[in-house]
Coordinates of C-alpha atoms in Angstrom, one line a residue:
G1475 CA 126.6 -102.1 16.0
G1476 CA 124.6 -105.0 14.4
L1477 CA 123.3 -106.1 17.8
V1478 CA 122.2 -102.6 18.6
A1479 CA 120.4 -102.3 15.3
C1480 CA 118.6 -105.5 15.9
V1481 CA 117.5 -104.4 19.4
L1482 CA 116.2 -101.1 18.0
L1483 CA 114.2 -103.0 15.4
V1484 CA 112.7 -105.2 17.9
V1485 CA 111.8 -102.3 20.1
A1486 CA 110.4 -100.4 17.2
G1487 CA 108.4 -103.4 16.2
C1488 CA 106.9 -103.8 19.7
A1489 CA 106.1 -100.1 19.8
H1490 CA 104.3 -100.4 16.5
Q1491 CA 102.1 -103.3 17.6
A1492 CA 101.2 -101.4 20.8
D1493 CA 100.1 -98.2 18.8
P1494 CA 96.5 -97.3 19.4
A1495 CA 94.1 -97.7 16.4
G1496 CA 94.4 -94.8 14.0
S1497 CA 97.8 -93.5 15.2
S1498 CA 99.2 -94.3 11.7
Q1499 CA 96.1 -94.8 9.6
A1500 CA 94.2 -92.4 7.6
T1501 CA 91.3 -90.8 9.4
L1502 CA 88.0 -92.7 9.1
A1503 CA 84.8 -90.9 8.2
A1504 CA 82.1 -91.3 10.7
P1505 CA 79.6 -94.0 9.7
A1506 CA 76.1 -93.0 8.9
I1507 CA 74.3 -92.9 12.2
V1508 CA 70.5 -92.4 12.6
S1509 CA 70.0 -89.7 15.3
V1510 CA 67.8 -90.0 18.4
D1511 CA 65.5 -87.2 17.0
T1512 CA 65.1 -89.2 13.7
W1513 CA 63.8 -92.3 15.4
G1514 CA 61.5 -90.3 17.6
G1515 CA 63.4 -90.5 20.9
S1516 CA 64.1 -87.8 23.4
P1517 CA 67.8 -87.2 24.3
A1518 CA 68.9 -87.3 27.9
A1519 CA 70.8 -84.5 29.4
S1520 CA 74.5 -84.4 28.2
P1521 CA 77.0 -85.1 31.0
T1522 CA 79.1 -82.3 32.5
T1523 CA 82.2 -84.5 32.4
P1524 CA 82.0 -87.2 29.7
Q1525 CA 83.3 -90.6 30.5
N1526 CA 86.7 -91.5 29.2
I1527 CA 86.1 -94.5 26.7
R1528 CA 88.6 -97.3 27.2
K1529 CA 86.6 -100.3 25.8
V1530 CA 84.2 -101.1 23.0
T1531 CA 81.8 -103.8 24.1
L1532 CA 79.3 -105.8 22.0
H1533 CA 75.9 -106.8 23.2
H1534 CA 72.8 -108.4 21.6
Q1535 CA 69.1 -107.7 21.9
G1536 CA 68.6 -111.2 23.1
E1537 CA 65.1 -111.3 21.6
T1538 CA 63.7 -112.7 18.3
W1539 CA 63.5 -110.0 15.8
K1540 CA 60.8 -110.2 13.1
P1541 CA 62.1 -108.7 9.8
D1542 CA 58.9 -106.7 9.3
S1543 CA 59.1 -105.0 12.6
D1544 CA 59.5 -101.3 13.0
V1545 CA 63.0 -100.4 14.3
H1546 CA 62.1 -96.9 15.3
A1547 CA 59.0 -97.9 17.2
Y1548 CA 61.1 -100.5 19.1
L1549 CA 63.7 -97.9 20.0
R1550 CA 61.0 -95.7 21.4
R1551 CA 59.6 -98.5 23.5
L1552 CA 63.1 -99.5 24.8
Q1553 CA 63.7 -95.9 25.7
Q1554 CA 60.5 -95.8 27.6
W1555 CA 61.0 -99.0 29.3
S1556 CA 64.6 -98.1 30.4
R1557 CA 63.4 -94.9 32.0
L1558 CA 60.1 -95.9 33.5
S1559 CA 60.7 -99.5 34.5
K1560 CA 64.5 -99.6 35.1
R1561 CA 64.8 -96.0 36.2
W1562 CA 67.8 -95.6 34.0
S1563 CA 68.6 -92.3 32.3
D1564 CA 68.2 -93.7 28.8
I1565 CA 68.6 -96.9 26.6
P1566 CA 71.4 -98.8 28.2
Y1567 CA 73.4 -98.9 25.0
H1568 CA 75.2 -96.1 23.1
Y1569 CA 74.5 -97.6 19.6
V1570 CA 72.0 -100.0 18.3
I1571 CA 72.5 -101.8 14.9
S1572 CA 69.4 -103.2 13.1
P1573 CA 69.5 -106.3 10.8
N1574 CA 69.6 -104.1 7.7
G1575 CA 72.9 -102.6 8.9
Q1576 CA 71.6 -99.2 10.0
I1577 CA 73.3 -97.8 13.0
H1578 CA 71.1 -95.8 15.5
A1579 CA 72.3 -93.4 18.2
A1580 CA 70.9 -94.3 21.7
R1581 CA 72.5 -93.0 25.0
D1582 CA 75.0 -90.3 24.8
V1583 CA 78.4 -92.0 24.6
G1584 CA 79.7 -89.6 27.3
V1585 CA 77.3 -91.3 29.8
P1586 CA 78.2 -94.7 31.1
G1587 CA 75.8 -97.5 30.0
D1588 CA 73.7 -99.7 32.3
T1589 CA 73.4 -103.4 32.7
N1590 CA 71.3 -106.0 34.4
T1591 CA 74.5 -108.0 35.3
E1592 CA 77.4 -107.5 37.7
Y1593 CA 79.9 -105.8 35.4
N1594 CA 80.7 -102.2 35.6
P1595 CA 80.3 -100.5 32.1
Q1596 CA 82.1 -97.4 33.1
G1597 CA 84.4 -96.5 30.3
H1598 CA 82.8 -98.8 27.8
A1599 CA 81.1 -97.7 24.5
L1600 CA 78.3 -100.2 24.2
V1601 CA 77.2 -101.5 20.8
M1602 CA 74.0 -103.6 20.6
L1603 CA 73.1 -105.7 17.6
M1604 CA 69.4 -106.4 17.2
G1605 CA 68.4 -110.1 17.4
N1606 CA 69.0 -113.2 19.5
F1607 CA 72.4 -114.6 18.3
E1608 CA 72.0 -117.7 20.3
E1609 CA 69.4 -118.6 17.6
V1610 CA 70.3 -116.8 14.5
Q1611 CA 73.4 -115.4 12.6
P1612 CA 73.9 -111.6 12.4
T1613 CA 73.3 -110.5 8.9
P1614 CA 76.2 -109.4 6.6
Q1615 CA 74.9 -105.9 6.8
Q1616 CA 74.9 -105.9 10.7
L1617 CA 78.5 -107.2 10.7
Q1618 CA 79.7 -104.7 8.2
A1619 CA 78.1 -101.8 10.1
S1620 CA 79.5 -103.2 13.3
V1621 CA 83.0 -103.3 12.0
E1622 CA 82.7 -99.8 10.7
L1623 CA 81.4 -98.4 13.8
V1624 CA 83.8 -100.2 16.1
A1625 CA 86.8 -99.2 13.9
W1626 CA 85.7 -95.5 14.0
L1627 CA 85.3 -95.6 17.8
L1628 CA 88.7 -97.2 18.3
Q1629 CA 90.3 -94.5 16.1
R1630 CA 88.3 -91.7 17.7
H1631 CA 89.2 -92.7 21.2
Q1632 CA 92.8 -93.8 20.3
L1633 CA 92.3 -97.5 21.4
P1634 CA 94.0 -100.7 20.2
V1635 CA 91.9 -103.6 18.7
S1636 CA 92.5 -105.4 21.9
A1637 CA 89.9 -103.0 23.5
I1638 CA 87.1 -104.9 21.6
A1639 CA 85.3 -107.5 23.8
S1640 CA 81.8 -108.6 24.6
H1641 CA 79.3 -108.4 27.5
K1642 CA 80.1 -112.1 28.2
D1643 CA 83.8 -111.3 28.7
Y1644 CA 82.9 -109.1 31.8
S1645 CA 80.1 -111.1 33.3
Q1646 CA 79.6 -114.7 34.3
H1647 CA 75.8 -114.4 34.3
T1648 CA 75.0 -113.8 30.6
L1649 CA 75.2 -115.5 27.2
C1650 CA 75.3 -112.0 25.6
P1651 CA 76.1 -111.4 22.7
G1652 CA 75.1 -114.9 21.8
K1653 CA 77.2 -117.8 20.5
N1654 CA 77.1 -116.7 16.9
V1655 CA 78.5 -113.3 17.6
Y1656 CA 80.9 -114.4 20.3
E1657 CA 82.6 -116.9 18.1
L1658 CA 83.5 -114.1 15.7
L1659 CA 85.3 -112.4 18.7
A1660 CA 86.8 -115.6 20.1
S1661 CA 88.2 -116.7 16.6
G1662 CA 89.8 -113.3 16.1
W1663 CA 87.8 -112.5 13.0
F1664 CA 86.3 -109.3 14.4
E1665 CA 89.7 -107.9 15.3
R1666 CA 91.0 -108.8 11.9
A1667 CA 88.0 -107.3 10.2
T1668 CA 88.4 -104.1 12.2
L1669 CA 92.1 -103.9 11.5
A1670 CA 91.4 -104.2 7.7
R1671 CA 88.9 -101.3 8.1
L1672 CA 91.4 -99.2 9.9
N1673 CA 94.1 -99.9 7.3
G1674 CA 91.8 -99.1 4.3
Q1675 CA 91.7 -102.7 3.1
A1676 CA 88.9 -104.6 1.5
P1677 CA 86.1 -105.8 3.9
L1678 CA 86.9 -109.2 5.5
A1679 CA 84.3 -111.7 4.7
P1680 CA 82.8 -113.5 7.8
P1681 CA 83.6 -117.1 8.2
I1682 CA 81.1 -119.6 7.1
T1683 CA 80.1 -122.0 9.8
E1684 CA 77.7 -124.9 9.8
R1685 CA 75.3 -123.0 12.1
S1686 CA 75.2 -120.3 9.4
A1687 CA 73.5 -123.2 7.6
L1688 CA 71.7 -121.1 7.8
T1689 CA 69.4 -120.0 10.6
T1690 CA 68.4 -116.5 9.6
F1691 CA 66.0 -113.9 10.8
D1692 CA 63.5 -115.0 8.3
T1693 CA 63.5 -118.8 9.2
V1694 CA 63.3 -118.0 12.9
A1695 CA 60.4 -115.6 12.3
T1696 CA 58.7 -118.1 10.1
R1697 CA 59.0 -120.9 12.9
A1698 CA 57.7 -118.4 15.5
S1699 CA 54.7 -117.5 13.3
A1700 CA 53.9 -121.1 12.6
A1701 CA 54.2 -121.9 16.3
S1702 CA 51.9 -118.9 17.1
T1703 CA 49.3 -120.0 14.5
S1704 CA 49.3 -123.6 15.8
T1705 CA 48.7 -122.2 19.3
R1706 CA 45.9 -120.0 18.2
L1707 CA 44.2 -122.9 16.3
A1708 CA 44.6 -125.2 19.3
L1709 CA 42.9 -122.7 21.5
R1710 CA 40.0 -122.7 19.1
L1711 CA 39.3 -126.4 19.3
P1712 CA 36.3 -127.5 21.4
K1713 CA 36.9 -129.3 24.6
Q1714 CA 36.6 -133.1 24.3

């Protein structure tokens, strides 16, 4: 009898660990998401048969973001480039998170995303954080918004936290989402933070690293501005 009880407890424990996110937690409210209409985009046609989401995949912009830039104007340019230059149906990502933590709707999540690399994003909900995280750290607001969005997506699509990954995990030809975001995934911090959100616990503070020491959007933008100014001054010098 005792042996049977132990076996049942072990099986129950394994079943509990394999439960998809949200099967036993309170239902999460959807995070605040800026609509396509609000940022001035034009929605693509909705799919007849929406894709079945099986993964949530993090990306980064891969470009230096200046703090005073207009996010809505950037999204409009990205949508236009995606359609006219790449001949994609829309922005390749489903959600875009700006440095101030605002989440923006992009491509309809029912439509598979697009990529310049070899992986197939069918079944992936693509989340892009604005910035180049080979150079800078994501802001605390971005990380909080990312965790809130990803937790909501996992619960909505009944997925386990093991469904969270990054572009780099599926492609050998990219550094995306940048080393400073990737280490949060590789260390397990992002999964733990997402679980805390799903379980209604206090937000998990991101680990402090030496690189946080601190290359921020502001310092990178200042360096870029100084370099640009130096270049302009050099161009004005008379030939010797």
